[in-house]
XYZ file of C-alpha atoms in Angstrom:
123
model
C 0.000 0.000 0.000
C 1.266 3.436 -0.900
C 1.855 6.064 1.776
C -0.797 8.806 1.543
C 1.507 11.524 2.903
C 2.309 14.452 0.669
C 5.720 16.031 0.463
C 5.613 19.739 -0.186
C 7.211 20.923 -3.396
C 9.516 23.929 -3.364
C 7.344 27.031 -3.487
C 4.316 25.431 -1.825
C 2.978 27.224 1.198
C 0.349 26.060 3.699
C -0.997 29.588 4.179
C -1.457 30.119 0.438
C -3.225 26.759 0.189
C -5.560 27.696 3.052
C -6.175 31.087 1.465
C -7.143 29.359 -1.792
C -9.543 27.009 0.043
C -11.226 29.808 2.033
C -11.428 32.133 -0.976
C -13.180 29.327 -2.882
C -15.695 28.979 -0.055
C -16.328 32.745 0.041
C -16.736 32.775 -3.759
C -19.489 30.169 -3.488
C -21.295 32.125 -0.772
C -21.099 35.491 -2.546
C -21.948 33.887 -5.907
C -25.104 32.408 -4.377
C -26.162 35.838 -3.031
C -25.295 37.412 -6.393
C -27.433 34.894 -8.318
C -30.378 35.176 -5.935
C -30.458 38.966 -6.138
C -29.796 39.223 -9.870
C -32.011 36.394 -11.081
C -34.686 35.673 -8.485
C -35.340 39.022 -6.803
C -35.012 41.083 -9.998
C -38.257 41.598 -11.919
C -38.241 39.261 -14.901
C -35.042 37.615 -13.658
C -32.726 40.192 -15.198
C -31.469 43.580 -14.049
C -31.219 46.366 -16.590
C -28.309 48.848 -16.379
C -30.459 51.410 -14.584
C -31.460 48.721 -12.069
C -27.802 47.871 -11.439
C -26.944 51.535 -10.841
C -29.850 51.836 -8.387
C -28.860 48.524 -6.755
C -25.290 49.793 -6.263
C -26.588 52.814 -4.315
C -26.928 50.488 -1.335
C -23.464 50.851 0.270
C -23.267 47.131 1.102
C -23.549 46.035 -2.534
C -20.290 47.532 -3.877
C -18.519 46.156 -0.797
C -19.921 42.665 -1.420
C -19.076 42.857 -5.126
C -15.549 44.109 -4.296
C -14.987 41.114 -2.009
C -16.307 38.856 -4.778
C -13.842 40.435 -7.210
C -10.890 40.100 -4.819
C -11.694 36.474 -3.962
C -12.098 35.463 -7.623
C -8.809 37.103 -8.628
C -6.964 35.682 -5.619
C -8.386 32.186 -6.048
C -7.686 32.051 -9.774
C -4.112 33.334 -9.495
C -3.336 30.906 -6.666
C -4.792 28.114 -8.797
C -2.581 29.051 -11.756
C 0.413 29.217 -9.400
C -0.383 25.703 -8.142
C -0.459 24.426 -11.718
C 2.870 26.120 -12.481
C 4.426 24.491 -9.405
C 3.851 21.136 -11.119
C 6.344 22.252 -13.792
C 9.138 22.315 -11.153
C 10.192 25.844 -12.039
C 13.478 27.146 -10.714
C 13.370 29.440 -7.690
C 14.270 32.449 -9.825
C 11.496 31.792 -12.354
C 8.982 31.118 -9.572
C 9.828 34.461 -7.959
C 9.329 36.189 -11.329
C 5.973 34.408 -11.757
C 4.962 35.433 -8.235
C 5.899 39.056 -8.946
C 4.008 39.071 -12.259
C 0.897 37.488 -10.697
C 1.010 39.896 -7.766
C 1.235 42.927 -10.072
C -1.435 41.521 -12.406
C -3.731 40.758 -9.450
C -3.281 44.243 -8.017
C -3.933 45.856 -11.408
C -7.038 43.719 -12.029
C -8.322 44.444 -8.516
C -7.679 48.173 -8.886
C -9.477 48.296 -12.221
C -12.399 46.258 -10.889
C -12.804 48.452 -7.813
C -12.614 51.578 -9.979
C -15.302 50.109 -12.248
C -17.539 49.313 -9.270
C -17.428 52.903 -8.098
C -17.805 54.245 -11.645
C -21.054 52.276 -12.001
C -22.173 53.425 -8.546
C -21.480 57.071 -9.442
C -23.361 56.819 -12.759
C -26.640 58.649 -12.219
């Protein structure tokens, strides 16, 4: 019988793994709320642009959508990093990948947050 223990590969991190697991859980929760509001509460099952702008006037909605954005970006980039770890990249290349993903994640998050507030300000 084979031993079920797992040896960590260089670059693996327990905290990043836990962050990926918890972000996935939060994505499911926020996605459920998002679907309920946008498809079951909305008249006809679909919000028009004007409805979205009015919906975003509630201060909790942009906050919830911002958390959704952050968790999706974080979860997806950590998932891609996990896949790249299977390629046994050198430490130098892994650091470059980490830097690129960090900068990309920050840029995507910044743009998404800006867009949330641009929609909220549209009246």
